[in-house]
Amino acid sequence: MLILECPYCGVKADETELHGGGEAHLKRYGPGSSDADFEGYLFHRKNPKGVHFERWRHVNGCGKWFHAARCTATLEVFGTYPAQVTAPPKALINKIKKKRPDWEGWT
Amino acid sequence: MRRYSAFAIAREAARYHTGWERAWRSPAPKSDYEVIVIGAGGHGLATAYYLGKNHGITNVAILEKGWLGGGNTGRNTTIIRSNYLQDPSAAIYEKARSLYETLSQDLNYNVMFSPRGVLMLAQTQHEIRGYQRTAHANAIQGVKTEWIGPQKVKEICPIMNIHGPRYPVLGGLWQARGGTARHDAVAWGYARACSDMGMDIIQQCEVTGVEQKGGVVTGVQTTKGRIGTKKLAIVVAGHSGVLADMAGFRLPIESVALQALVSEPIKPCMDIVVMANTVHGYMSQSDKGEMVIGGGADGYNNYTQRGSFHHVEETVRALVETFPIISRLKMLRWWGGIVDMTGDRSPILSKTPLGNCFINCGWGTGGFKAIPGSGWGMAELVAKGEPGPLTAEFGLDRFTQGRFIDESVAAGVAH
Ligand SMILES: Cc1cc2nc3c(=O)[nH]c(=O)nc-3n(C[C@H](O)[C@H](O)[C@H](O)COP(=O)(O)OP(=O)(O)OC[C@H]3O[C@@H](n4cnc5c(N)ncnc54)[C@H](O)[C@@H]3O)c2cc1C
Ligand SMILES: [Zn+2]
């Protein structure tokens, strides 16, 4: 069972308490953008087999959205962090790099 | 290839079964092919088969990283139906269903197609309206389905409790010629026929890179070395994103786990397939007597081919109200597959940004039923380089144009 720590309440919650929200840090495109950018924002996903940054919501807890870094091939969780950022924290990226030297990094 | 027949069984019985030949060859890869198909699941194999049968292209290799049929094709719960809402879906799924009717004869391989009937239960007012609408749509599309009331439901499936306290059965959408088939046999039957046409099925051969020059594919890197090709068809279901990444483009696809389980075998008690979309569960009985049970997909990106226990518990809990008979059955096996989900829950059969590369994916939780139709359409796309009537609406460009084939409402549950 997948267990993530909510960065707001500090609760270690299992997946029955959480709701997945898909890929994190998408760059928003709206009116005025090209069709290709808008399509990419709406539909294209990295969907990697490996390190994935994603959104989660602590639905049956504090109700807030947060971020998690997780490996989709092993289900290993690297860490969680609050929602109010547009990129993963440096420290977390370094931590993942150390564990996965082959990882291409956050792009 | 020696044909299978009653006579062949008698002949082999008389000589202690020493004369059976291997169903398909396992050759080493040649240096070049006219077409390479990546993925020996049902869709990849059917694509290759119809390339040969309908278009005369037999210089084909099918590359498979594991064993053929070992992906979702060998992990699915084998429901076959074509009662979809949108016209393009009805067309390709009904083409597939009708090909299933005669597939055993066509392949000379018993795929055990069993048109036992598929019933989709309505357990809310919303579902009654939804399924009546689908029944009308199906009538116009020429797909034979029927809206039936609760008494008829009870008649065709006596083990059902239609007076459940939370979700009483209010009726259902009935497709009498829907049913099931044997999943492995579908993969094996196509594989045998492909091999017989001279195609090379190469197992334990993982594609690790897509080689390209000036916007066209020239070959693939594999764990068995480089193999050149004039055309490439990517048909890898849950791994579509990984292959697209190798080829340098992105897809509107996310890979998630879908699980299923079977109970211990019991005496025959149910001779149709029942889907209950409101409570997210479906059930049929296998020829061995096991109750085959599935539900919705797990809620996050996952490549591990296993899911979570609570999800399976949810599915079974939901079904117990409608089928009290299963409450004390023991679970025998439980497994997962990685399914490729699109936003509109419809597949992608499309050209790609690379001129001679085509992709068939996005079948998600419901592509077993589509294998023959998908292979038929995909073969045409690969052979001619342009989509035919079956696949025209399923291109990647529908996401740029907002021209969705929205089946997410019609099928609330994985299937
Ligand atoms: C639990 C479950 C229940 C389901 N129930 C139903 C149902 O009742 N009815 C229904 O219609 N559908 C159902 N489905 C969906 C159905 O199984 C799939 O849509 C269908 O089997 C997909 O077939 P495919 O040939 O596209 O993929 P697969 O059978 O997954 O084949 C893809 C192949 O590509 C190979 N591959 C991947 N990467 C590489 C690489 N790099 N190099 C070489 N080979 C590679 C894989 O090993 C795999 O064998 C279910 C699925 C699951 C998981
Ligand atoms: Zn919280």
Coordinates of C-alpha atoms and ligand atoms in Angstrom, one line a residue:
Chain A
M1 CA 0.0 0.0 0.0
L2 CA 1.2 3.4 -1.0
I3 CA 2.0 5.7 2.0
L4 CA 2.7 9.4 1.6
E5 CA 3.4 12.0 4.4
C6 CA 1.2 15.0 4.1
P7 CA 3.5 18.0 4.3
Y8 CA 0.9 20.1 6.1
C9 CA -0.4 17.8 8.9
G10 CA 2.7 15.5 9.0
V11 CA 0.3 12.6 8.9
K12 CA 1.6 9.4 7.2
A13 CA -1.5 8.7 5.1
D14 CA -2.1 5.6 3.1
E15 CA -3.7 5.8 -0.3
T16 CA -7.3 5.3 0.9
E17 CA -6.9 8.7 2.6
L18 CA -5.5 10.4 -0.5
H19 CA -6.5 11.2 -4.0
G20 CA -4.0 11.3 -6.9
G21 CA -4.0 14.4 -9.1
G22 CA -1.6 13.4 -11.9
E23 CA 1.5 15.1 -13.2
A24 CA 2.8 18.1 -11.3
H25 CA 4.3 21.4 -12.3
L26 CA 2.5 21.6 -15.7
K27 CA 3.0 24.9 -17.4
R28 CA -0.3 26.5 -18.1
Y29 CA -1.1 27.8 -21.5
G30 CA -4.4 29.7 -22.2
P31 CA -5.8 32.2 -24.6
G32 CA -3.2 33.5 -27.0
S33 CA -1.0 30.4 -26.9
S34 CA -0.4 28.2 -29.9
D35 CA -2.7 25.2 -30.4
A36 CA 0.3 22.9 -29.9
D37 CA 1.2 24.4 -26.5
F38 CA -2.5 24.4 -25.4
E39 CA -2.8 20.7 -26.4
G40 CA 0.4 19.8 -24.6
Y41 CA -0.8 21.5 -21.5
L42 CA -4.2 19.8 -21.5
F43 CA -3.3 16.3 -22.7
H44 CA 0.4 15.4 -23.2
R45 CA 2.0 13.8 -20.2
K46 CA 5.5 12.6 -19.4
N47 CA 4.1 9.3 -18.0
P48 CA 7.7 8.1 -17.2
K49 CA 8.7 4.7 -16.1
G50 CA 10.7 5.9 -13.2
V51 CA 10.9 9.2 -11.2
H52 CA 7.6 11.0 -11.4
F53 CA 6.5 14.4 -9.8
E54 CA 2.9 14.4 -9.1
R55 CA 0.0 16.1 -7.3
W56 CA -1.9 14.5 -4.4
R57 CA -4.8 15.7 -2.2
H58 CA -5.2 14.7 1.4
V59 CA -8.9 14.3 0.9
N60 CA -9.8 12.4 4.0
G61 CA -7.6 14.6 6.1
C62 CA -6.8 18.3 5.9
G63 CA -8.2 18.5 2.3
K64 CA -5.2 20.3 0.9
W65 CA -3.2 19.6 -2.3
F66 CA 0.5 18.8 -2.1
H67 CA 3.3 17.3 -4.2
A68 CA 5.1 14.0 -4.1
A69 CA 8.1 12.5 -5.9
R70 CA 7.7 8.8 -6.5
C71 CA 9.1 6.1 -8.7
T72 CA 6.4 4.5 -10.9
A73 CA 8.5 1.4 -11.6
T74 CA 9.1 0.5 -7.9
L75 CA 6.6 2.6 -6.0
E76 CA 9.4 4.0 -3.9
V77 CA 8.5 7.4 -2.5
F78 CA 11.3 10.0 -2.5
G79 CA 9.5 12.7 -0.6
T80 CA 6.6 15.1 -0.4
Y81 CA 6.4 18.9 -0.5
P82 CA 3.8 21.7 -0.3
A83 CA 1.8 22.8 -3.3
Q84 CA 2.9 26.4 -3.5
V85 CA 5.9 25.9 -5.8
T86 CA 6.4 25.5 -9.6
A87 CA 9.3 23.1 -9.4
P88 CA 10.6 20.4 -7.0
P89 CA 12.8 21.6 -4.2
K90 CA 16.6 21.4 -4.9
A91 CA 17.3 19.2 -1.9
L92 CA 14.8 16.6 -3.1
I93 CA 16.3 16.6 -6.6
N94 CA 19.7 16.0 -5.1
K95 CA 18.4 13.3 -2.9
I96 CA 16.9 11.5 -5.9
K97 CA 20.1 12.0 -8.0
K98 CA 22.1 10.3 -5.3
K99 CA 19.8 7.3 -5.3
R100 CA 19.3 7.2 -9.1
P101 CA 22.6 8.3 -10.8
D102 CA 21.1 7.4 -14.2
W103 CA 18.1 9.6 -13.7
E104 CA 18.0 12.3 -16.4
G105 CA 17.0 14.9 -13.8
W106 CA 14.1 17.3 -13.5
T107 CA 13.2 19.0 -16.8
Chain B
M1 CA 1.7 -25.6 -41.1
R2 CA -0.3 -28.7 -40.4
R3 CA -3.9 -27.8 -39.8
Y4 CA -5.7 -28.7 -36.6
S5 CA -8.7 -31.0 -37.1
A6 CA -10.5 -34.0 -35.6
F7 CA -8.6 -36.1 -38.1
A8 CA -5.3 -34.7 -36.9
I9 CA -6.1 -35.6 -33.3
A10 CA -7.0 -39.2 -34.4
R11 CA -3.8 -39.4 -36.5
E12 CA -1.7 -38.2 -33.5
A13 CA -3.5 -40.4 -31.1
A14 CA -2.5 -43.4 -33.3
R15 CA 1.2 -42.5 -33.1
Y16 CA 1.4 -41.3 -29.5
H17 CA 1.4 -37.6 -30.3
T18 CA 4.9 -37.6 -31.8
G19 CA 3.8 -35.6 -34.9
W20 CA 2.6 -32.3 -33.5
E21 CA 4.8 -29.4 -34.7
R22 CA 5.6 -26.2 -32.8
A23 CA 2.8 -23.7 -33.2
W24 CA 5.2 -20.9 -34.3
R25 CA 8.9 -20.7 -35.1
S26 CA 11.4 -18.8 -32.9
P27 CA 13.9 -17.5 -35.5
A28 CA 16.8 -15.1 -34.9
P29 CA 16.1 -11.6 -36.2
K30 CA 17.0 -10.8 -39.8
S31 CA 18.9 -7.5 -40.5
D32 CA 16.0 -5.8 -42.2
Y33 CA 12.2 -6.0 -42.5
E34 CA 9.6 -4.2 -44.4
V35 CA 7.5 -3.7 -41.2
I36 CA 8.5 -4.1 -37.6
V37 CA 5.7 -4.3 -35.1
I38 CA 6.8 -3.7 -31.5
G39 CA 4.7 -5.6 -29.0
A40 CA 3.4 -9.2 -29.4
G41 CA 0.1 -8.6 -27.5
G42 CA -3.2 -9.2 -29.3
H43 CA -3.2 -5.9 -31.1
G44 CA 0.4 -6.2 -32.4
L45 CA -0.1 -9.8 -33.6
A46 CA -3.5 -9.0 -35.2
T47 CA -1.9 -6.0 -36.9
A48 CA 0.8 -8.3 -38.4
Y49 CA -1.8 -10.9 -39.3
Y50 CA -4.0 -8.5 -41.3
L51 CA -0.9 -6.9 -42.9
G52 CA -0.2 -10.3 -44.4
K53 CA -3.8 -11.5 -45.0
N54 CA -5.4 -8.2 -46.3
H55 CA -2.3 -6.4 -47.8
G56 CA 0.1 -9.1 -48.8
I57 CA 2.9 -7.8 -46.6
T58 CA 4.7 -10.7 -45.0
N59 CA 8.3 -9.5 -44.5
V60 CA 7.3 -8.6 -41.0
A61 CA 8.9 -9.0 -37.5
I62 CA 7.0 -8.8 -34.3
L63 CA 9.4 -7.9 -31.4
E64 CA 8.4 -8.8 -27.9
K65 CA 10.3 -8.0 -24.7
G66 CA 8.8 -10.8 -22.7
W67 CA 6.7 -13.6 -24.0
L68 CA 3.9 -13.2 -26.5
G69 CA 0.6 -12.5 -24.9
G70 CA 2.3 -11.8 -21.6
G71 CA 1.1 -8.2 -21.3
N72 CA -2.5 -7.1 -20.8
T73 CA -3.7 -9.6 -23.4
G74 CA -2.9 -12.5 -21.1
R75 CA -4.1 -10.6 -18.0
N76 CA -7.6 -9.4 -19.0
T77 CA -11.0 -10.6 -18.1
T78 CA -12.0 -11.2 -21.7
I79 CA -15.3 -9.3 -21.9
I80 CA -16.3 -8.8 -25.6
R81 CA -19.1 -6.3 -26.4
S82 CA -19.7 -3.5 -28.9
N83 CA -22.5 -1.5 -27.2
Y84 CA -20.6 1.8 -27.3
L85 CA -22.3 5.2 -27.6
Q86 CA -20.3 7.0 -30.2
D87 CA -20.4 6.0 -33.9
P88 CA -16.6 5.6 -34.5
S89 CA -16.4 3.3 -31.4
A90 CA -19.4 1.2 -32.4
A91 CA -17.9 0.8 -35.8
I92 CA -14.5 -0.5 -34.7
Y93 CA -15.8 -2.6 -31.7
E94 CA -18.6 -4.1 -33.8
K95 CA -16.1 -5.0 -36.6
A96 CA -14.0 -6.7 -33.9
R97 CA -16.9 -8.5 -32.4
S98 CA -18.1 -9.8 -35.7
L99 CA -14.6 -11.0 -36.6
Y100 CA -14.5 -12.8 -33.3
E101 CA -17.6 -14.8 -34.4
T102 CA -15.6 -16.6 -37.1
L103 CA -12.0 -16.2 -35.8
S104 CA -11.5 -19.8 -34.8
Q105 CA -12.3 -20.9 -38.3
D106 CA -10.2 -18.1 -39.9
L107 CA -7.2 -18.9 -37.7
N108 CA -7.7 -22.7 -37.6
Y109 CA -7.3 -22.2 -33.8
N110 CA -10.0 -22.5 -31.2
V111 CA -10.2 -19.1 -29.5
M112 CA -13.2 -20.3 -27.6
F113 CA -15.4 -17.3 -28.5
S114 CA -18.4 -17.6 -26.3
P115 CA -21.3 -15.2 -27.2
R116 CA -23.0 -15.8 -23.9
G117 CA -24.4 -12.3 -23.6
V118 CA -23.2 -9.2 -21.8
L119 CA -25.5 -7.4 -19.4
M120 CA -24.8 -3.9 -18.1
L121 CA -26.8 -3.2 -15.1
A122 CA -28.7 0.1 -14.4
Q123 CA -28.7 0.8 -10.7
T124 CA -29.5 4.5 -10.7
Q125 CA -32.0 6.7 -12.6
H126 CA -29.0 8.3 -14.4
E127 CA -27.9 4.9 -15.7
I128 CA -31.4 4.1 -17.0
R129 CA -31.3 7.2 -19.1
G130 CA -27.8 6.6 -20.2
Y131 CA -28.3 3.0 -21.3
Q132 CA -31.6 3.7 -23.0
R133 CA -29.8 6.4 -25.0
T134 CA -27.0 3.9 -25.8
A135 CA -29.7 1.3 -26.9
H136 CA -31.2 3.9 -29.3
A137 CA -27.7 4.8 -30.6
N138 CA -26.9 1.2 -31.1
A139 CA -30.1 0.7 -33.1
I140 CA -29.1 3.4 -35.5
Q141 CA -25.5 2.0 -35.7
G142 CA -26.8 -1.5 -36.5
V143 CA -25.4 -2.9 -33.3
K144 CA -27.9 -5.3 -31.8
T145 CA -28.6 -4.4 -28.1
E146 CA -31.8 -4.1 -26.1
W147 CA -33.0 -2.3 -22.9
I148 CA -34.5 -4.9 -20.5
G149 CA -36.4 -4.5 -17.2
P150 CA -35.5 -5.9 -13.8
Q151 CA -37.7 -9.0 -14.2
K152 CA -36.0 -10.0 -17.4
V153 CA -32.6 -9.4 -15.7
K154 CA -33.6 -11.8 -12.9
E155 CA -34.7 -14.4 -15.5
I156 CA -31.4 -14.4 -17.4
C157 CA -29.3 -14.2 -14.2
P158 CA -31.1 -15.9 -11.4
I159 CA -28.3 -15.6 -8.8
M160 CA -28.6 -11.8 -8.8
N161 CA -30.3 -10.0 -6.0
I162 CA -32.3 -7.3 -7.8
H163 CA -33.6 -5.8 -4.5
G164 CA -30.3 -4.7 -3.0
P165 CA -30.8 -2.1 -0.3
R166 CA -28.4 0.5 -1.7
Y167 CA -28.5 -0.2 -5.4
P168 CA -31.6 -2.2 -6.5
V169 CA -31.4 -3.4 -10.1
L170 CA -33.6 -1.1 -12.3
G171 CA -32.9 -2.8 -15.6
G172 CA -30.0 -3.3 -18.0
L173 CA -28.5 -3.0 -21.4
W174 CA -28.4 -6.4 -22.9
Q175 CA -26.1 -7.5 -25.8
A176 CA -27.0 -11.1 -26.5
R177 CA -24.0 -11.6 -28.9
G178 CA -21.4 -10.2 -26.6
G179 CA -19.5 -12.6 -24.4
T180 CA -16.0 -13.8 -23.8
A181 CA -13.1 -15.6 -25.6
R182 CA -10.0 -17.3 -24.3
H183 CA -7.3 -14.6 -24.1
D184 CA -4.2 -16.7 -24.6
A185 CA -5.7 -18.5 -27.5
V186 CA -6.3 -15.3 -29.3
A187 CA -2.6 -14.3 -29.0
W188 CA -1.5 -17.9 -29.8
G189 CA -3.9 -18.3 -32.8
Y190 CA -2.7 -15.0 -34.4
A191 CA 0.9 -15.9 -33.6
R192 CA 0.7 -19.3 -35.3
A193 CA -1.0 -17.8 -38.3
C194 CA 1.6 -15.0 -38.6
S195 CA 4.5 -17.5 -38.3
D196 CA 2.8 -19.6 -41.0
M197 CA 2.9 -16.6 -43.4
G198 CA 6.6 -16.4 -42.8
M199 CA 6.7 -13.6 -40.3
D200 CA 9.3 -13.6 -37.5
I201 CA 8.0 -13.5 -33.9
I202 CA 11.0 -12.6 -31.8
Q203 CA 10.5 -13.0 -28.1
Q204 CA 12.8 -11.9 -25.3
C205 CA 13.7 -8.9 -27.5
E206 CA 13.2 -5.5 -26.0
V207 CA 13.3 -2.4 -28.1
T208 CA 15.6 0.1 -26.4
G209 CA 15.9 2.8 -29.0
V210 CA 14.3 4.1 -32.2
E211 CA 16.7 5.0 -34.9
Q212 CA 15.8 7.9 -37.2
K213 CA 17.1 10.0 -40.0
G214 CA 15.5 13.1 -41.4
G215 CA 12.1 12.5 -39.7
V216 CA 11.8 8.9 -40.7
V217 CA 12.5 5.7 -38.7
T218 CA 15.3 3.6 -40.1
G219 CA 15.5 0.9 -37.5
V220 CA 15.3 0.0 -33.9
Q221 CA 17.9 -0.9 -31.2
T222 CA 17.1 -4.0 -29.3
T223 CA 18.6 -6.3 -26.8
K224 CA 19.2 -8.6 -29.8
G225 CA 21.0 -5.9 -31.7
R226 CA 20.0 -3.4 -34.4
I227 CA 17.2 -4.3 -36.8
G228 CA 16.4 -2.1 -39.8
T229 CA 12.9 -1.5 -41.1
K230 CA 11.0 0.5 -43.7
K231 CA 8.0 1.0 -41.4
L232 CA 7.4 0.9 -37.7
A233 CA 4.2 0.1 -35.8
I234 CA 4.3 0.7 -32.0
V235 CA 1.7 -1.4 -30.2
V236 CA 2.8 -1.7 -26.6
A237 CA -0.2 -0.6 -24.5
G238 CA 1.0 0.4 -21.0
H239 CA 4.5 1.1 -22.3
S240 CA 3.4 3.5 -25.1
G241 CA 4.8 6.5 -23.3
V242 CA 8.2 4.8 -22.9
L243 CA 8.4 4.0 -26.6
A244 CA 7.1 7.5 -27.6
D245 CA 9.9 9.0 -25.5
M246 CA 12.4 6.9 -27.4
A247 CA 10.9 8.1 -30.7
G248 CA 10.9 11.7 -29.5
F249 CA 7.2 12.6 -29.1
R250 CA 4.7 12.8 -26.3
L251 CA 1.3 11.1 -26.0
P252 CA -1.9 12.0 -24.2
I253 CA -1.6 8.8 -22.2
E254 CA -1.1 7.8 -18.6
S255 CA -0.2 4.3 -17.5
V256 CA -2.1 2.9 -14.5
A257 CA -2.6 -0.5 -12.9
L258 CA -5.8 -2.4 -13.5
Q259 CA -6.5 -5.5 -11.4
A260 CA -8.6 -8.6 -11.6
L261 CA -9.1 -11.7 -9.5
V262 CA -10.7 -15.1 -9.7
S263 CA -12.4 -17.1 -7.0
E264 CA -12.0 -20.8 -6.3
P265 CA -14.0 -22.8 -8.9
I266 CA -17.6 -23.6 -8.2
K267 CA -20.4 -25.3 -10.1
P268 CA -21.9 -23.5 -13.0
C269 CA -24.1 -20.7 -11.6
M270 CA -23.9 -17.9 -14.1
D271 CA -23.9 -18.2 -17.9
I272 CA -23.6 -14.5 -18.9
V273 CA -21.3 -11.6 -18.2
V274 CA -22.6 -8.9 -15.8
M275 CA -21.2 -5.4 -15.4
A276 CA -22.3 -3.1 -12.7
N277 CA -20.9 0.3 -13.5
T278 CA -22.3 2.3 -10.6
V279 CA -20.7 0.1 -8.0
H280 CA -17.6 -0.5 -10.1
G281 CA -17.5 -4.2 -10.6
Y282 CA -18.1 -6.9 -13.1
M283 CA -18.2 -10.7 -13.0
S284 CA -18.5 -13.8 -15.2
Q285 CA -17.8 -17.5 -14.7
S286 CA -14.9 -19.2 -16.5
D287 CA -15.2 -22.6 -18.1
K288 CA -13.2 -23.9 -15.1
G289 CA -15.9 -22.6 -12.7
E290 CA -13.9 -19.7 -11.3
M291 CA -15.8 -16.4 -10.8
V292 CA -13.8 -13.8 -12.8
I293 CA -14.0 -10.4 -11.2
G294 CA -12.7 -7.0 -12.1
G295 CA -13.3 -3.4 -11.2
G296 CA -12.0 0.1 -11.8
A297 CA -8.4 1.1 -12.4
D298 CA -6.1 2.3 -9.6
G299 CA -5.8 6.0 -9.2
Y300 CA -2.1 6.8 -9.9
N301 CA 0.7 6.3 -12.5
N302 CA 2.1 2.9 -12.1
Y303 CA 4.3 0.4 -14.1
T304 CA 4.5 -2.4 -11.5
Q305 CA 1.8 -4.7 -12.9
R306 CA 0.4 -5.0 -9.4
G307 CA -2.2 -3.0 -7.7
S308 CA -3.4 -2.3 -4.2
F309 CA -5.4 -4.6 -1.9
H310 CA -8.0 -2.0 -0.9
H311 CA -9.0 -1.5 -4.5
V312 CA -9.8 -5.1 -4.9
E313 CA -11.6 -5.1 -1.6
E314 CA -13.8 -2.2 -2.8
T315 CA -14.7 -4.1 -6.0
V316 CA -15.7 -7.3 -4.2
R317 CA -17.6 -5.5 -1.5
A318 CA -19.6 -3.7 -4.1
L319 CA -20.5 -7.0 -5.9
V320 CA -21.5 -8.9 -2.8
E321 CA -24.7 -6.8 -2.5
T322 CA -25.8 -7.8 -6.0
F323 CA -24.4 -11.3 -5.9
P324 CA -24.7 -12.5 -2.2
I325 CA -23.7 -16.0 -3.4
I326 CA -20.1 -14.9 -3.7
S327 CA -19.7 -13.6 -0.1
R328 CA -18.0 -16.8 1.1
L329 CA -15.9 -17.7 -1.9
K330 CA -12.1 -17.8 -1.5
M331 CA -9.9 -15.8 -3.8
L332 CA -7.7 -18.1 -5.9
R333 CA -5.5 -15.7 -8.0
W334 CA -5.1 -11.9 -8.2
W335 CA -3.1 -10.0 -10.7
G336 CA -2.6 -6.6 -12.4
G337 CA -1.8 -5.2 -15.8
I338 CA -0.6 -1.8 -16.9
V339 CA -3.2 0.0 -19.0
D340 CA -2.8 3.0 -21.2
M341 CA -5.5 5.6 -20.5
T342 CA -6.5 8.5 -22.7
G343 CA -8.6 11.4 -21.6
D344 CA -11.6 10.5 -23.7
R345 CA -11.3 6.7 -22.9
S346 CA -11.0 6.0 -26.6
P347 CA -8.0 4.4 -28.4
I348 CA -5.4 6.0 -30.6
L349 CA -4.6 4.5 -34.1
S350 CA -2.6 7.1 -35.7
K351 CA 0.3 8.5 -37.7
T352 CA 3.0 10.0 -35.6
P353 CA 5.4 13.0 -36.1
L354 CA 7.7 10.4 -37.7
G355 CA 6.7 9.8 -41.3
N356 CA 6.8 6.0 -41.4
C357 CA 6.0 5.3 -37.8
F358 CA 2.5 4.5 -36.6
I359 CA 1.0 3.9 -33.2
N360 CA -1.8 1.8 -31.8
C361 CA -2.5 2.4 -28.1
G362 CA -4.9 3.9 -25.6
W363 CA -7.1 0.9 -25.4
G364 CA -6.8 1.2 -21.7
T365 CA -9.1 -1.1 -19.7
G366 CA -11.1 -2.4 -22.6
G367 CA -9.1 -3.4 -25.7
F368 CA -9.3 -7.2 -25.6
K369 CA -12.7 -7.0 -27.3
A370 CA -11.2 -4.9 -30.0
I371 CA -8.2 -7.0 -31.1
P372 CA -9.4 -8.2 -34.5
G373 CA -11.0 -4.9 -35.5
S374 CA -8.0 -2.9 -34.3
G375 CA -5.6 -5.2 -36.1
W376 CA -7.7 -4.9 -39.3
G377 CA -7.7 -1.1 -39.1
M378 CA -4.1 -0.7 -38.0
A379 CA -2.8 -3.0 -40.8
E380 CA -4.6 -0.7 -43.4
L381 CA -3.0 2.4 -41.8
V382 CA 0.5 0.9 -41.9
A383 CA 0.1 -0.6 -45.4
K384 CA -1.3 2.5 -47.0
G385 CA 0.2 5.2 -44.8
E386 CA -3.2 6.7 -44.4
P387 CA -6.1 5.8 -42.1
G388 CA -9.1 4.0 -43.5
P389 CA -12.7 4.3 -42.4
L390 CA -12.3 2.3 -39.2
T391 CA -9.4 4.4 -37.9
A392 CA -9.9 7.8 -39.4
E393 CA -11.5 9.3 -36.2
F394 CA -8.9 7.8 -33.9
G395 CA -5.9 9.9 -34.9
L396 CA -3.7 11.9 -32.4
D397 CA -5.0 15.1 -34.1
R398 CA -8.3 14.8 -32.3
F399 CA -6.6 16.1 -29.2
T400 CA -5.4 19.3 -31.0
Q401 CA -8.8 19.8 -32.6
G402 CA -10.9 19.0 -29.5
R403 CA -12.7 16.3 -31.5
F404 CA -13.0 13.7 -28.7
I405 CA -14.7 10.3 -28.9
D406 CA -16.0 10.5 -25.4
E407 CA -16.7 7.1 -24.0
S408 CA -15.9 8.0 -20.4
V409 CA -19.5 8.5 -19.6
A410 CA -20.8 5.5 -21.4
A411 CA -18.4 3.1 -19.6
G412 CA -18.0 4.1 -16.0
V413 CA -16.1 1.0 -15.2
A414 CA -13.0 -0.8 -16.6
H415 CA -13.9 -3.6 -18.9
Ligands
LIG1 C1 -6.9 -6.7 -15.3 C2 -7.4 -6.4 -16.7 C3 -8.7 -6.7 -17.1 C4 -9.1 -6.3 -18.4 N1 -10.3 -6.7 -18.8 C5 -10.7 -6.5 -20.1 C6 -12.0 -7.0 -20.6 O1 -12.7 -7.7 -19.9 N2 -12.3 -6.8 -21.9 C7 -11.5 -6.1 -22.7 O2 -11.9 -5.8 -23.9 N3 -10.3 -5.6 -22.3 C8 -9.9 -5.8 -21.0 N4 -8.7 -5.3 -20.6 C9 -7.8 -4.5 -21.5 C10 -7.1 -5.4 -22.5 O3 -6.3 -6.3 -21.8 C11 -6.1 -4.5 -23.3 O4 -6.7 -3.4 -23.8 C12 -5.5 -5.3 -24.4 O5 -5.1 -6.6 -24.0 C13 -4.2 -4.6 -24.9 O6 -3.6 -5.4 -25.9 P1 -2.2 -4.9 -26.5 O7 -1.9 -5.9 -27.5 O8 -2.4 -3.5 -27.0 O9 -1.2 -4.9 -25.3 P2 -0.4 -6.0 -24.5 O10 -1.1 -7.3 -24.5 O11 -0.1 -5.4 -23.2 O12 0.9 -6.2 -25.4 C14 1.9 -5.2 -25.5 C15 3.2 -5.9 -25.5 O13 4.2 -5.0 -25.8 C16 5.4 -5.5 -25.1 N5 6.4 -4.4 -25.0 C17 6.3 -3.3 -24.2 N6 7.4 -2.6 -24.3 C18 8.2 -3.2 -25.2 C19 9.5 -3.0 -25.7 N7 10.3 -1.9 -25.4 N8 10.1 -3.9 -26.6 C20 9.4 -5.0 -27.0 N9 8.1 -5.2 -26.5 C21 7.6 -4.4 -25.6 C22 4.8 -6.0 -23.8 O14 5.7 -6.9 -23.2 C23 3.5 -6.6 -24.2 O15 3.6 -8.0 -24.4 C24 -8.2 -5.6 -19.3 C25 -6.9 -5.3 -18.9 C26 -6.5 -5.7 -17.6 C27 -5.1 -5.3 -17.1
ZN2 ZN -3.0 16.8 5.4

